[in-house]
JSON list of C-alpha atoms and ligand atoms in Angstrom, two decimals:
[
{"chain": "A", "resi": 1091, "resn": "MET", "atom": "CA", "xyz": [0.00, 0.00, 0.00]},
{"chain": "A", "resi": 1092, "resn": "LYS", "atom": "CA", "xyz": [1.22, 3.50, -0.92]},
{"chain": "A", "resi": 1093, "resn": "LEU", "atom": "CA", "xyz": [0.51, 6.80, 0.81]},
{"chain": "A", "resi": 1094, "resn": "CYS", "atom": "CA", "xyz": [-0.66, 9.67, -1.37]},
{"chain": "A", "resi": 1095, "resn": "VAL", "atom": "CA", "xyz": [-0.46, 13.03, 0.40]},
{"chain": "A", "resi": 1096, "resn": "ALA", "atom": "CA", "xyz": [-3.06, 15.57, -0.75]},
{"chain": "A", "resi": 1097, "resn": "LEU", "atom": "CA", "xyz": [-1.44, 18.98, -1.26]},
{"chain": "A", "resi": 1098, "resn": "ASP", "atom": "CA", "xyz": [-4.62, 20.89, -0.47]},
{"chain": "A", "resi": 1099, "resn": "ASN", "atom": "CA", "xyz": [-3.09, 23.85, 1.39]},
{"chain": "A", "resi": 1100, "resn": "SER", "atom": "CA", "xyz": [-4.38, 27.30, 0.44]},
{"chain": "A", "resi": 1101, "resn": "THR", "atom": "CA", "xyz": [-1.11, 28.57, -1.04]},
{"chain": "A", "resi": 1102, "resn": "LYS", "atom": "CA", "xyz": [1.60, 27.24, -3.31]},
{"chain": "A", "resi": 1103, "resn": "GLU", "atom": "CA", "xyz": [4.24, 28.18, -0.73]},
{"chain": "A", "resi": 1104, "resn": "GLU", "atom": "CA", "xyz": [2.58, 26.05, 1.94]},
{"chain": "A", "resi": 1105, "resn": "ASN", "atom": "CA", "xyz": [2.28, 23.12, -0.46]},
{"chain": "A", "resi": 1106, "resn": "LEU", "atom": "CA", "xyz": [5.95, 23.38, -1.44]},
{"chain": "A", "resi": 1107, "resn": "ALA", "atom": "CA", "xyz": [6.95, 23.63, 2.23]},
{"chain": "A", "resi": 1108, "resn": "LEU", "atom": "CA", "xyz": [4.97, 20.46, 2.98]},
{"chain": "A", "resi": 1109, "resn": "ALA", "atom": "CA", "xyz": [6.62, 18.65, 0.05]},
{"chain": "A", "resi": 1110, "resn": "LYS", "atom": "CA", "xyz": [10.06, 19.73, 1.28]},
{"chain": "A", "resi": 1111, "resn": "ASP", "atom": "CA", "xyz": [9.23, 18.63, 4.80]},
{"chain": "A", "resi": 1112, "resn": "ILE", "atom": "CA", "xyz": [8.42, 15.08, 3.63]},
{"chain": "A", "resi": 1113, "resn": "GLN", "atom": "CA", "xyz": [10.93, 14.80, 0.76]},
{"chain": "A", "resi": 1114, "resn": "GLU", "atom": "CA", "xyz": [12.81, 11.92, 2.36]},
{"chain": "A", "resi": 1115, "resn": "PHE", "atom": "CA", "xyz": [9.78, 9.61, 2.21]},
{"chain": "A", "resi": 1116, "resn": "ASP", "atom": "CA", "xyz": [8.61, 7.29, -0.53]},
{"chain": "A", "resi": 1117, "resn": "VAL", "atom": "CA", "xyz": [5.22, 8.93, -1.06]},
{"chain": "A", "resi": 1118, "resn": "TRP", "atom": "CA", "xyz": [2.93, 10.10, -3.83]},
{"chain": "A", "resi": 1119, "resn": "LEU", "atom": "CA", "xyz": [1.70, 13.71, -3.93]},
{"chain": "A", "resi": 1120, "resn": "LYS", "atom": "CA", "xyz": [-1.81, 14.59, -4.99]},
{"chain": "A", "resi": 1121, "resn": "VAL", "atom": "CA", "xyz": [-2.27, 17.88, -6.83]},
{"chain": "A", "resi": 1122, "resn": "GLY", "atom": "CA", "xyz": [-5.89, 18.91, -7.08]},
{"chain": "A", "resi": 1123, "resn": "LEU", "atom": "CA", "xyz": [-7.98, 21.46, -8.92]},
{"chain": "A", "resi": 1124, "resn": "ARG", "atom": "CA", "xyz": [-7.19, 24.47, -6.76]},
{"chain": "A", "resi": 1125, "resn": "SER", "atom": "CA", "xyz": [-3.43, 24.26, -6.94]},
{"chain": "A", "resi": 1126, "resn": "TYR", "atom": "CA", "xyz": [-3.30, 23.15, -10.56]},
{"chain": "A", "resi": 1127, "resn": "ILE", "atom": "CA", "xyz": [-5.60, 25.98, -11.68]},
{"chain": "A", "resi": 1128, "resn": "ARG", "atom": "CA", "xyz": [-3.57, 28.48, -9.72]},
{"chain": "A", "resi": 1129, "resn": "ASP", "atom": "CA", "xyz": [-0.02, 27.15, -9.98]},
{"chain": "A", "resi": 1130, "resn": "GLY", "atom": "CA", "xyz": [-0.07, 25.10, -13.19]},
{"chain": "A", "resi": 1131, "resn": "GLN", "atom": "CA", "xyz": [2.66, 23.00, -14.76]},
{"chain": "A", "resi": 1132, "resn": "GLU", "atom": "CA", "xyz": [5.42, 25.02, -13.08]},
{"chain": "A", "resi": 1133, "resn": "PHE", "atom": "CA", "xyz": [4.23, 23.79, -9.70]},
{"chain": "A", "resi": 1134, "resn": "LEU", "atom": "CA", "xyz": [4.46, 20.17, -10.86]},
{"chain": "A", "resi": 1135, "resn": "GLU", "atom": "CA", "xyz": [8.01, 20.81, -12.05]},
{"chain": "A", "resi": 1136, "resn": "GLU", "atom": "CA", "xyz": [8.91, 22.42, -8.74]},
{"chain": "A", "resi": 1137, "resn": "LEU", "atom": "CA", "xyz": [7.64, 19.37, -6.87]},
{"chain": "A", "resi": 1138, "resn": "LYS", "atom": "CA", "xyz": [9.74, 17.05, -9.05]},
{"chain": "A", "resi": 1139, "resn": "SER", "atom": "CA", "xyz": [12.77, 19.26, -8.49]},
{"chain": "A", "resi": 1140, "resn": "ILE", "atom": "CA", "xyz": [12.39, 18.87, -4.70]},
{"chain": "A", "resi": 1141, "resn": "ASN", "atom": "CA", "xyz": [12.66, 15.11, -5.15]},
{"chain": "A", "resi": 1142, "resn": "PRO", "atom": "CA", "xyz": [12.60, 13.54, -8.65]},
{"chain": "A", "resi": 1143, "resn": "ASN", "atom": "CA", "xyz": [11.32, 10.33, -7.06]},
{"chain": "A", "resi": 1144, "resn": "PHE", "atom": "CA", "xyz": [8.12, 11.98, -5.90]},
{"chain": "A", "resi": 1145, "resn": "LYS", "atom": "CA", "xyz": [5.25, 10.51, -7.88]},
{"chain": "A", "resi": 1146, "resn": "ILE", "atom": "CA", "xyz": [2.47, 12.92, -8.74]},
{"chain": "A", "resi": 1147, "resn": "PHE", "atom": "CA", "xyz": [-1.23, 12.17, -8.98]},
{"chain": "A", "resi": 1148, "resn": "LEU", "atom": "CA", "xyz": [-3.02, 14.95, -10.87]},
{"chain": "A", "resi": 1149, "resn": "ASP", "atom": "CA", "xyz": [-6.55, 14.87, -9.49]},
{"chain": "A", "resi": 1150, "resn": "LEU", "atom": "CA", "xyz": [-8.58, 16.85, -12.03]},
{"chain": "A", "resi": 1151, "resn": "LYS", "atom": "CA", "xyz": [-11.46, 14.34, -12.43]},
{"chain": "A", "resi": 1152, "resn": "LEU", "atom": "CA", "xyz": [-12.17, 14.88, -16.13]},
{"chain": "A", "resi": 1153, "resn": "TYR", "atom": "CA", "xyz": [-15.85, 14.78, -17.06]},
{"chain": "A", "resi": 1154, "resn": "ASP", "atom": "CA", "xyz": [-16.94, 15.86, -20.55]},
{"chain": "A", "resi": 1155, "resn": "ILE", "atom": "CA", "xyz": [-17.82, 14.46, -23.99]},
{"chain": "A", "resi": 1156, "resn": "PRO", "atom": "CA", "xyz": [-15.47, 11.66, -25.17]},
{"chain": "A", "resi": 1157, "resn": "ASN", "atom": "CA", "xyz": [-13.45, 13.71, -27.66]},
{"chain": "A", "resi": 1158, "resn": "THR", "atom": "CA", "xyz": [-12.90, 16.59, -25.22]},
{"chain": "A", "resi": 1159, "resn": "MET", "atom": "CA", "xyz": [-11.82, 14.17, -22.50]},
{"chain": "A", "resi": 1160, "resn": "ALA", "atom": "CA", "xyz": [-9.39, 12.43, -24.86]},
{"chain": "A", "resi": 1161, "resn": "ASP", "atom": "CA", "xyz": [-7.96, 15.82, -25.94]},
{"chain": "A", "resi": 1162, "resn": "ALA", "atom": "CA", "xyz": [-7.45, 16.78, -22.30]},
{"chain": "A", "resi": 1163, "resn": "ALA", "atom": "CA", "xyz": [-5.93, 13.38, -21.44]},
{"chain": "A", "resi": 1164, "resn": "GLN", "atom": "CA", "xyz": [-3.46, 13.70, -24.31]},
{"chain": "A", "resi": 1165, "resn": "GLU", "atom": "CA", "xyz": [-2.33, 17.09, -22.99]},
{"chain": "A", "resi": 1166, "resn": "ILE", "atom": "CA", "xyz": [-2.12, 15.75, -19.41]},
{"chain": "A", "resi": 1167, "resn": "CYS", "atom": "CA", "xyz": [0.26, 13.04, -20.63]},
{"chain": "A", "resi": 1168, "resn": "LYS", "atom": "CA", "xyz": [2.75, 15.77, -21.58]},
{"chain": "A", "resi": 1169, "resn": "LEU", "atom": "CA", "xyz": [2.93, 16.95, -17.96]},
{"chain": "A", "resi": 1170, "resn": "PRO", "atom": "CA", "xyz": [5.42, 15.60, -15.41]},
{"chain": "A", "resi": 1171, "resn": "ILE", "atom": "CA", "xyz": [2.83, 13.45, -13.66]},
{"chain": "A", "resi": 1172, "resn": "ASP", "atom": "CA", "xyz": [2.44, 9.73, -12.94]},
{"chain": "A", "resi": 1173, "resn": "MET", "atom": "CA", "xyz": [-1.31, 9.29, -12.55]},
{"chain": "A", "resi": 1174, "resn": "PHE", "atom": "CA", "xyz": [-4.50, 11.21, -13.40]},
{"chain": "A", "resi": 1175, "resn": "ASN", "atom": "CA", "xyz": [-8.22, 10.57, -13.23]},
{"chain": "A", "resi": 1176, "resn": "VAL", "atom": "CA", "xyz": [-11.55, 10.90, -14.96]},
{"chain": "A", "resi": 1177, "resn": "HIS", "atom": "CA", "xyz": [-15.14, 10.42, -13.80]},
{"chain": "A", "resi": 1178, "resn": "ALA", "atom": "CA", "xyz": [-16.62, 6.97, -14.51]},
{"chain": "A", "resi": 1179, "resn": "THR", "atom": "CA", "xyz": [-19.98, 8.79, -14.77]},
{"chain": "A", "resi": 1180, "resn": "ALA", "atom": "CA", "xyz": [-18.74, 10.19, -18.09]},
{"chain": "A", "resi": 1181, "resn": "GLY", "atom": "CA", "xyz": [-19.41, 6.69, -19.42]},
{"chain": "A", "resi": 1182, "resn": "LYS", "atom": "CA", "xyz": [-17.66, 3.72, -20.92]},
{"chain": "A", "resi": 1183, "resn": "VAL", "atom": "CA", "xyz": [-17.43, 5.28, -24.40]},
{"chain": "A", "resi": 1184, "resn": "ALA", "atom": "CA", "xyz": [-15.63, 8.34, -23.01]},
{"chain": "A", "resi": 1185, "resn": "MET", "atom": "CA", "xyz": [-13.23, 6.21, -20.97]},
{"chain": "A", "resi": 1186, "resn": "THR", "atom": "CA", "xyz": [-12.50, 3.91, -23.93]},
{"chain": "A", "resi": 1187, "resn": "THR", "atom": "CA", "xyz": [-11.88, 6.96, -26.14]},
{"chain": "A", "resi": 1188, "resn": "VAL", "atom": "CA", "xyz": [-9.41, 8.33, -23.59]},
{"chain": "A", "resi": 1189, "resn": "MET", "atom": "CA", "xyz": [-7.49, 5.06, -23.41]},
{"chain": "A", "resi": 1190, "resn": "GLU", "atom": "CA", "xyz": [-7.50, 4.60, -27.18]},
{"chain": "A", "resi": 1191, "resn": "ARG", "atom": "CA", "xyz": [-6.00, 8.09, -27.56]},
{"chain": "A", "resi": 1192, "resn": "ILE", "atom": "CA", "xyz": [-3.14, 7.65, -25.08]},
{"chain": "A", "resi": 1193, "resn": "LYS", "atom": "CA", "xyz": [-2.40, 3.93, -25.41]},
{"chain": "A", "resi": 1194, "resn": "ASP", "atom": "CA", "xyz": [0.77, 4.32, -27.46]},
{"chain": "A", "resi": 1195, "resn": "ILE", "atom": "CA", "xyz": [2.38, 7.01, -25.33]},
{"chain": "A", "resi": 1196, "resn": "PRO", "atom": "CA", "xyz": [5.56, 5.54, -23.82]},
{"chain": "A", "resi": 1197, "resn": "ASN", "atom": "CA", "xyz": [5.41, 5.32, -20.02]},
{"chain": "A", "resi": 1198, "resn": "ARG", "atom": "CA", "xyz": [1.95, 6.81, -19.99]},
{"chain": "A", "resi": 1199, "resn": "PRO", "atom": "CA", "xyz": [0.61, 7.75, -16.55]},
{"chain": "A", "resi": 1200, "resn": "LEU", "atom": "CA", "xyz": [-1.80, 5.47, -14.73]},
{"chain": "A", "resi": 1201, "resn": "VAL", "atom": "CA", "xyz": [-5.43, 6.37, -15.40]},
{"chain": "A", "resi": 1202, "resn": "LEU", "atom": "CA", "xyz": [-8.10, 5.92, -12.73]},
{"chain": "A", "resi": 1203, "resn": "ALA", "atom": "CA", "xyz": [-11.82, 6.68, -12.74]},
{"chain": "A", "resi": 1204, "resn": "VAL", "atom": "CA", "xyz": [-13.77, 8.11, -9.83]},
{"chain": "A", "resi": 1205, "resn": "THR", "atom": "CA", "xyz": [-16.68, 5.82, -8.93]},
{"chain": "A", "resi": 1206, "resn": "ALA", "atom": "CA", "xyz": [-18.53, 7.66, -6.14]},
{"chain": "A", "resi": 1207, "resn": "LEU", "atom": "CA", "xyz": [-17.14, 10.70, -4.35]},
{"chain": "A", "resi": 1208, "resn": "THR", "atom": "CA", "xyz": [-16.42, 9.82, -0.72]},
{"chain": "A", "resi": 1209, "resn": "SER", "atom": "CA", "xyz": [-18.26, 12.98, 0.37]},
{"chain": "A", "resi": 1210, "resn": "PHE", "atom": "CA", "xyz": [-21.58, 11.39, -0.70]},
{"chain": "A", "resi": 1211, "resn": "ASP", "atom": "CA", "xyz": [-23.78, 9.65, 1.83]},
{"chain": "A", "resi": 1212, "resn": "ASN", "atom": "CA", "xyz": [-26.14, 7.05, 0.42]},
{"chain": "A", "resi": 1213, "resn": "GLU", "atom": "CA", "xyz": [-29.19, 9.34, 0.41]},
{"chain": "A", "resi": 1214, "resn": "ASN", "atom": "CA", "xyz": [-27.55, 12.11, -1.60]},
{"chain": "A", "resi": 1215, "resn": "PHE", "atom": "CA", "xyz": [-25.91, 9.60, -3.93]},
{"chain": "A", "resi": 1216, "resn": "LYS", "atom": "CA", "xyz": [-29.24, 7.88, -4.58]},
{"chain": "A", "resi": 1217, "resn": "TYR", "atom": "CA", "xyz": [-30.89, 11.22, -5.37]},
{"chain": "A", "resi": 1218, "resn": "ILE", "atom": "CA", "xyz": [-28.54, 11.61, -8.34]},
{"chain": "A", "resi": 1219, "resn": "TYR", "atom": "CA", "xyz": [-27.83, 8.03, -9.45]},
{"chain": "A", "resi": 1220, "resn": "ASN", "atom": "CA", "xyz": [-31.02, 6.26, -8.31]},
{"chain": "A", "resi": 1221, "resn": "GLU", "atom": "CA", "xyz": [-29.03, 3.38, -6.83]},
{"chain": "A", "resi": 1222, "resn": "ASN", "atom": "CA", "xyz": [-27.16, 2.51, -3.62]},
{"chain": "A", "resi": 1223, "resn": "ILE", "atom": "CA", "xyz": [-23.53, 3.62, -3.51]},
{"chain": "A", "resi": 1224, "resn": "ASP", "atom": "CA", "xyz": [-21.89, 0.22, -3.07]},
{"chain": "A", "resi": 1225, "resn": "LYS", "atom": "CA", "xyz": [-23.74, -1.47, -5.95]},
{"chain": "A", "resi": 1226, "resn": "LYS", "atom": "CA", "xyz": [-23.27, 1.47, -8.30]},
{"chain": "A", "resi": 1227, "resn": "ALA", "atom": "CA", "xyz": [-19.58, 1.90, -7.39]},
{"chain": "A", "resi": 1228, "resn": "THR", "atom": "CA", "xyz": [-18.95, -1.73, -8.37]},
{"chain": "A", "resi": 1229, "resn": "LYS", "atom": "CA", "xyz": [-20.83, -1.23, -11.66]},
{"chain": "A", "resi": 1230, "resn": "PHE", "atom": "CA", "xyz": [-18.78, 1.89, -12.40]},
{"chain": "A", "resi": 1231, "resn": "ALA", "atom": "CA", "xyz": [-15.63, -0.08, -11.57]},
{"chain": "A", "resi": 1232, "resn": "LYS", "atom": "CA", "xyz": [-16.57, -2.85, -14.01]},
{"chain": "A", "resi": 1233, "resn": "ASP", "atom": "CA", "xyz": [-17.15, -0.26, -16.76]},
{"chain": "A", "resi": 1234, "resn": "THR", "atom": "CA", "xyz": [-13.78, 1.27, -15.93]},
{"chain": "A", "resi": 1235, "resn": "PHE", "atom": "CA", "xyz": [-12.04, -2.10, -16.06]},
{"chain": "A", "resi": 1236, "resn": "GLU", "atom": "CA", "xyz": [-13.68, -3.02, -19.36]},
{"chain": "A", "resi": 1237, "resn": "ALA", "atom": "CA", "xyz": [-12.68, 0.36, -20.82]},
{"chain": "A", "resi": 1238, "resn": "GLY", "atom": "CA", "xyz": [-9.04, -0.53, -20.12]},
{"chain": "A", "resi": 1239, "resn": "LEU", "atom": "CA", "xyz": [-8.23, 1.94, -17.35]},
{"chain": "A", "resi": 1240, "resn": "ASP", "atom": "CA", "xyz": [-5.79, 0.99, -14.60]},
{"chain": "A", "resi": 1241, "resn": "GLY", "atom": "CA", "xyz": [-8.07, 1.37, -11.61]},
{"chain": "A", "resi": 1242, "resn": "VAL", "atom": "CA", "xyz": [-10.59, 3.40, -9.68]},
{"chain": "A", "resi": 1243, "resn": "VAL", "atom": "CA", "xyz": [-10.95, 6.02, -6.99]},
{"chain": "A", "resi": 1244, "resn": "CYS", "atom": "CA", "xyz": [-13.43, 4.60, -4.50]},
{"chain": "A", "resi": 1245, "resn": "SER", "atom": "CA", "xyz": [-14.10, 4.44, -0.76]},
{"chain": "A", "resi": 1246, "resn": "ALA", "atom": "CA", "xyz": [-12.12, 1.91, 1.24]},
{"chain": "A", "resi": 1247, "resn": "PHE", "atom": "CA", "xyz": [-15.38, 0.08, 1.93]},
{"chain": "A", "resi": 1248, "resn": "GLU", "atom": "CA", "xyz": [-15.74, -0.88, -1.73]},
{"chain": "A", "resi": 1249, "resn": "SER", "atom": "CA", "xyz": [-12.15, -1.81, -2.59]},
{"chain": "A", "resi": 1250, "resn": "LEU", "atom": "CA", "xyz": [-12.29, -5.56, -2.04]},
{"chain": "A", "resi": 1251, "resn": "ASP", "atom": "CA", "xyz": [-15.65, -6.01, -3.74]},
{"chain": "A", "resi": 1252, "resn": "ILE", "atom": "CA", "xyz": [-14.33, -4.05, -6.72]},
{"chain": "A", "resi": 1253, "resn": "LYS", "atom": "CA", "xyz": [-11.22, -6.22, -6.94]},
{"chain": "A", "resi": 1254, "resn": "ASN", "atom": "CA", "xyz": [-13.35, -9.37, -6.68]},
{"chain": "A", "resi": 1255, "resn": "ASN", "atom": "CA", "xyz": [-15.48, -8.13, -9.57]},
{"chain": "A", "resi": 1256, "resn": "THR", "atom": "CA", "xyz": [-12.58, -7.02, -11.76]},
{"chain": "A", "resi": 1257, "resn": "SER", "atom": "CA", "xyz": [-9.04, -8.17, -11.00]},
{"chain": "A", "resi": 1258, "resn": "ASN", "atom": "CA", "xyz": [-6.69, -8.17, -8.02]},
{"chain": "A", "resi": 1259, "resn": "SER", "atom": "CA", "xyz": [-4.28, -6.05, -9.99]},
{"chain": "A", "resi": 1260, "resn": "PHE", "atom": "CA", "xyz": [-6.95, -3.43, -10.74]},
{"chain": "A", "resi": 1261, "resn": "VAL", "atom": "CA", "xyz": [-5.77, -0.44, -8.69]},
{"chain": "A", "resi": 1262, "resn": "THR", "atom": "CA", "xyz": [-7.92, 1.02, -5.91]},
{"chain": "A", "resi": 1263, "resn": "LEU", "atom": "CA", "xyz": [-7.15, 4.47, -4.54]},
{"chain": "A", "resi": 1264, "resn": "THR", "atom": "CA", "xyz": [-9.17, 5.58, -1.56]},
{"chain": "A", "resi": 1265, "resn": "PRO", "atom": "CA", "xyz": [-9.64, 9.10, -0.20]},
{"chain": "A", "resi": 1266, "resn": "GLY", "atom": "CA", "xyz": [-11.62, 9.68, 2.99]},
{"chain": "A", "resi": 1267, "resn": "ILE", "atom": "CA", "xyz": [-8.89, 8.04, 5.04]},
{"chain": "A", "resi": 1268, "resn": "ARG", "atom": "CA", "xyz": [-8.55, 9.06, 8.66]},
{"chain": "A", "resi": 1269, "resn": "PRO", "atom": "CA", "xyz": [-5.47, 6.96, 9.45]},
{"chain": "A", "resi": 1270, "resn": "PHE", "atom": "CA", "xyz": [-5.98, 6.86, 13.20]},
{"chain": "A", "resi": 1271, "resn": "GLY", "atom": "CA", "xyz": [-9.63, 7.92, 13.50]},
{"chain": "A", "resi": 1272, "resn": "GLU", "atom": "CA", "xyz": [-9.14, 11.70, 13.10]},
{"chain": "A", "resi": 1273, "resn": "ASP", "atom": "CA", "xyz": [-11.98, 14.19, 12.42]},
{"chain": "A", "resi": 1274, "resn": "ALA", "atom": "CA", "xyz": [-13.91, 13.35, 9.22]},
{"chain": "A", "resi": 1275, "resn": "GLY", "atom": "CA", "xyz": [-14.55, 16.95, 8.08]},
{"chain": "A", "resi": 1276, "resn": "ASP", "atom": "CA", "xyz": [-16.90, 16.88, 5.04]},
{"chain": "A", "resi": 1277, "resn": "GLN", "atom": "CA", "xyz": [-16.17, 13.21, 4.25]},
{"chain": "A", "resi": 1278, "resn": "GLN", "atom": "CA", "xyz": [-19.08, 10.83, 4.86]},
{"chain": "A", "resi": 1279, "resn": "ARG", "atom": "CA", "xyz": [-17.50, 7.41, 4.42]},
{"chain": "A", "resi": 1280, "resn": "VAL", "atom": "CA", "xyz": [-14.22, 7.52, 6.28]},
{"chain": "A", "resi": 1281, "resn": "ALA", "atom": "CA", "xyz": [-12.00, 4.53, 6.99]},
{"chain": "A", "resi": 1282, "resn": "ASP", "atom": "CA", "xyz": [-8.80, 3.97, 8.95]},
{"chain": "A", "resi": 1283, "resn": "ILE", "atom": "CA", "xyz": [-5.59, 2.21, 7.92]},
{"chain": "A", "resi": 1284, "resn": "ASN", "atom": "CA", "xyz": [-6.67, -1.17, 9.27]},
{"chain": "A", "resi": 1285, "resn": "LEU", "atom": "CA", "xyz": [-9.79, -1.21, 7.16]},
{"chain": "A", "resi": 1286, "resn": "ALA", "atom": "CA", "xyz": [-7.83, -0.08, 4.10]},
{"chain": "A", "resi": 1287, "resn": "LYS", "atom": "CA", "xyz": [-5.43, -2.99, 4.65]},
{"chain": "A", "resi": 1288, "resn": "LYS", "atom": "CA", "xyz": [-8.26, -5.51, 4.97]},
{"chain": "A", "resi": 1289, "resn": "GLU", "atom": "CA", "xyz": [-9.79, -4.17, 1.77]},
{"chain": "A", "resi": 1290, "resn": "LEU", "atom": "CA", "xyz": [-6.44, -4.55, -0.09]},
{"chain": "A", "resi": 1291, "resn": "VAL", "atom": "CA", "xyz": [-6.38, -0.86, -0.99]},
{"chain": "A", "resi": 1292, "resn": "ASP", "atom": "CA", "xyz": [-3.39, 0.08, -3.21]},
{"chain": "A", "resi": 1293, "resn": "PHE", "atom": "CA", "xyz": [-3.24, 3.83, -2.45]},
{"chain": "A", "resi": 1294, "resn": "ILE", "atom": "CA", "xyz": [-4.62, 5.73, 0.53]},
{"chain": "A", "resi": 1295, "resn": "VAL", "atom": "CA", "xyz": [-5.10, 9.47, 0.07]},
{"chain": "A", "resi": 1296, "resn": "VAL", "atom": "CA", "xyz": [-4.67, 11.57, 3.19]},
{"chain": "A", "resi": 1297, "resn": "GLY", "atom": "CA", "xyz": [-5.14, 15.33, 3.24]},
{"chain": "A", "resi": 1298, "resn": "ARG", "atom": "CA", "xyz": [-6.24, 17.23, 6.33]},
{"chain": "A", "resi": 1299, "resn": "PRO", "atom": "CA", "xyz": [-4.90, 14.76, 8.93]},
{"chain": "A", "resi": 1300, "resn": "ILE", "atom": "CA", "xyz": [-1.45, 15.55, 7.49]},
{"chain": "A", "resi": 1301, "resn": "TYR", "atom": "CA", "xyz": [-1.43, 19.15, 6.30]},
{"chain": "A", "resi": 1302, "resn": "LYS", "atom": "CA", "xyz": [-3.53, 20.49, 9.17]},
{"chain": "A", "resi": 1303, "resn": "SER", "atom": "CA", "xyz": [-1.44, 18.78, 11.84]},
{"chain": "A", "resi": 1304, "resn": "ASN", "atom": "CA", "xyz": [1.27, 20.61, 13.81]},
{"chain": "A", "resi": 1305, "resn": "ASP", "atom": "CA", "xyz": [3.87, 18.09, 12.67]},
{"chain": "A", "resi": 1306, "resn": "PRO", "atom": "CA", "xyz": [3.04, 16.74, 9.18]},
{"chain": "A", "resi": 1307, "resn": "LYS", "atom": "CA", "xyz": [6.34, 14.89, 8.92]},
{"chain": "A", "resi": 1308, "resn": "LYS", "atom": "CA", "xyz": [5.65, 12.93, 12.09]},
{"chain": "A", "resi": 1309, "resn": "VAL", "atom": "CA", "xyz": [2.16, 12.00, 10.88]},
{"chain": "A", "resi": 1310, "resn": "VAL", "atom": "CA", "xyz": [3.55, 10.80, 7.53]},
{"chain": "A", "resi": 1311, "resn": "GLU", "atom": "CA", "xyz": [6.20, 8.77, 9.32]},
{"chain": "A", "resi": 1312, "resn": "LYS", "atom": "CA", "xyz": [3.60, 7.18, 11.58]},
{"chain": "A", "resi": 1313, "resn": "ILE", "atom": "CA", "xyz": [1.33, 6.33, 8.63]},
{"chain": "A", "resi": 1314, "resn": "LEU", "atom": "CA", "xyz": [4.23, 4.78, 6.68]},
{"chain": "A", "resi": 1315, "resn": "LYS", "atom": "CA", "xyz": [5.15, 2.65, 9.68]},
{"chain": "A", "resi": 1316, "resn": "ASN", "atom": "CA", "xyz": [1.61, 1.31, 9.82]},
{"chain": "A", "resi": 1317, "resn": "ILE", "atom": "CA", "xyz": [0.89, 0.56, 6.19]},
{"chain": "B", "resi": 2743, "resn": "C5P", "atom": "O1", "xyz": [-8.58, 16.18, 3.63]},
{"chain": "B", "resi": 2743, "resn": "C5P", "atom": "P1", "xyz": [-8.97, 14.82, 3.07]},
{"chain": "B", "resi": 2743, "resn": "C5P", "atom": "O2", "xyz": [-8.08, 13.71, 3.57]},
{"chain": "B", "resi": 2743, "resn": "C5P", "atom": "O3", "xyz": [-10.45, 14.55, 3.28]},
{"chain": "B", "resi": 2743, "resn": "C5P", "atom": "O4", "xyz": [-8.69, 14.96, 1.52]},
{"chain": "B", "resi": 2743, "resn": "C5P", "atom": "C1", "xyz": [-9.14, 14.04, 0.57]},
{"chain": "B", "resi": 2743, "resn": "C5P", "atom": "C2", "xyz": [-8.66, 14.47, -0.78]},
{"chain": "B", "resi": 2743, "resn": "C5P", "atom": "O5", "xyz": [-9.09, 13.51, -1.72]},
{"chain": "B", "resi": 2743, "resn": "C5P", "atom": "C3", "xyz": [-9.21, 15.81, -1.26]},
{"chain": "B", "resi": 2743, "resn": "C5P", "atom": "O6", "xyz": [-8.18, 16.41, -2.03]},
{"chain": "B", "resi": 2743, "resn": "C5P", "atom": "C4", "xyz": [-10.38, 15.46, -2.16]},
{"chain": "B", "resi": 2743, "resn": "C5P", "atom": "O7", "xyz": [-10.56, 16.38, -3.21]},
{"chain": "B", "resi": 2743, "resn": "C5P", "atom": "C5", "xyz": [-9.92, 14.12, -2.73]},
{"chain": "B", "resi": 2743, "resn": "C5P", "atom": "N1", "xyz": [-10.97, 13.20, -3.18]},
{"chain": "B", "resi": 2743, "resn": "C5P", "atom": "C6", "xyz": [-11.99, 12.76, -2.37]},
{"chain": "B", "resi": 2743, "resn": "C5P", "atom": "N2", "xyz": [-12.94, 11.89, -2.84]},
{"chain": "B", "resi": 2743, "resn": "C5P", "atom": "C7", "xyz": [-12.85, 11.43, -4.09]},
{"chain": "B", "resi": 2743, "resn": "C5P", "atom": "C8", "xyz": [-11.80, 11.84, -4.92]},
{"chain": "B", "resi": 2743, "resn": "C5P", "atom": "C9", "xyz": [-10.87, 12.72, -4.43]},
{"chain": "B", "resi": 2743, "resn": "C5P", "atom": "O8", "xyz": [-12.04, 13.14, -1.21]},
{"chain": "B", "resi": 2743, "resn": "C5P", "atom": "N3", "xyz": [-13.72, 10.53, -4.52]}
]
């Protein structure tokens, strides 16, 4: 299991300081919409220059018509990143079109699809998708697998079921992790490290429990010792 640290601080300087603070560790860094919109490609390059072994997950959650998604994916593959994501809700045709477009790029980044956002509770999810989260997340995961993507973003609660319905090597990346039972914030379906281990999760994403703590480095160290 790998740790992916969400760089969700409010400024680029704070995000770079956090990356520097944890540069000695074998971790992934997650760059989301806010920092990418504000700080762009240069920020990604700065992260890689802190430690070239940092792996970067660009969390932009593409969701559009197939051709527009494939155009965006092709551009993303030119960035210094190692993984990016799309929304499974965009549909199997869109995901297949994305993979078809980037399949021949050497060392292309991993591509994941978001099944259900971990901030959804079942009631709010059902209002939009007319189905329970767990069942629908597995269906989205099957579509994603059949479209040739590398894995899904899901809650830790669905990871094992998704692997059982696709393949053990199909990657699961789970946000909403509160490693040692910290405050959930706006997340509805939170899980700790033990549950993530039982569910054979490949990547845990941790944001606030790290960047809001007084000693992020210590928290990262403790998480790495436990995974
Ligand atoms: O602070 P916290 O640990 O809740 O951060 C979780 C991170 O994972 C945030 O950057 C959020 O945007 C992201 N994320 C999520 N749920 C998803 C996909 C991404 O919480 N399904």
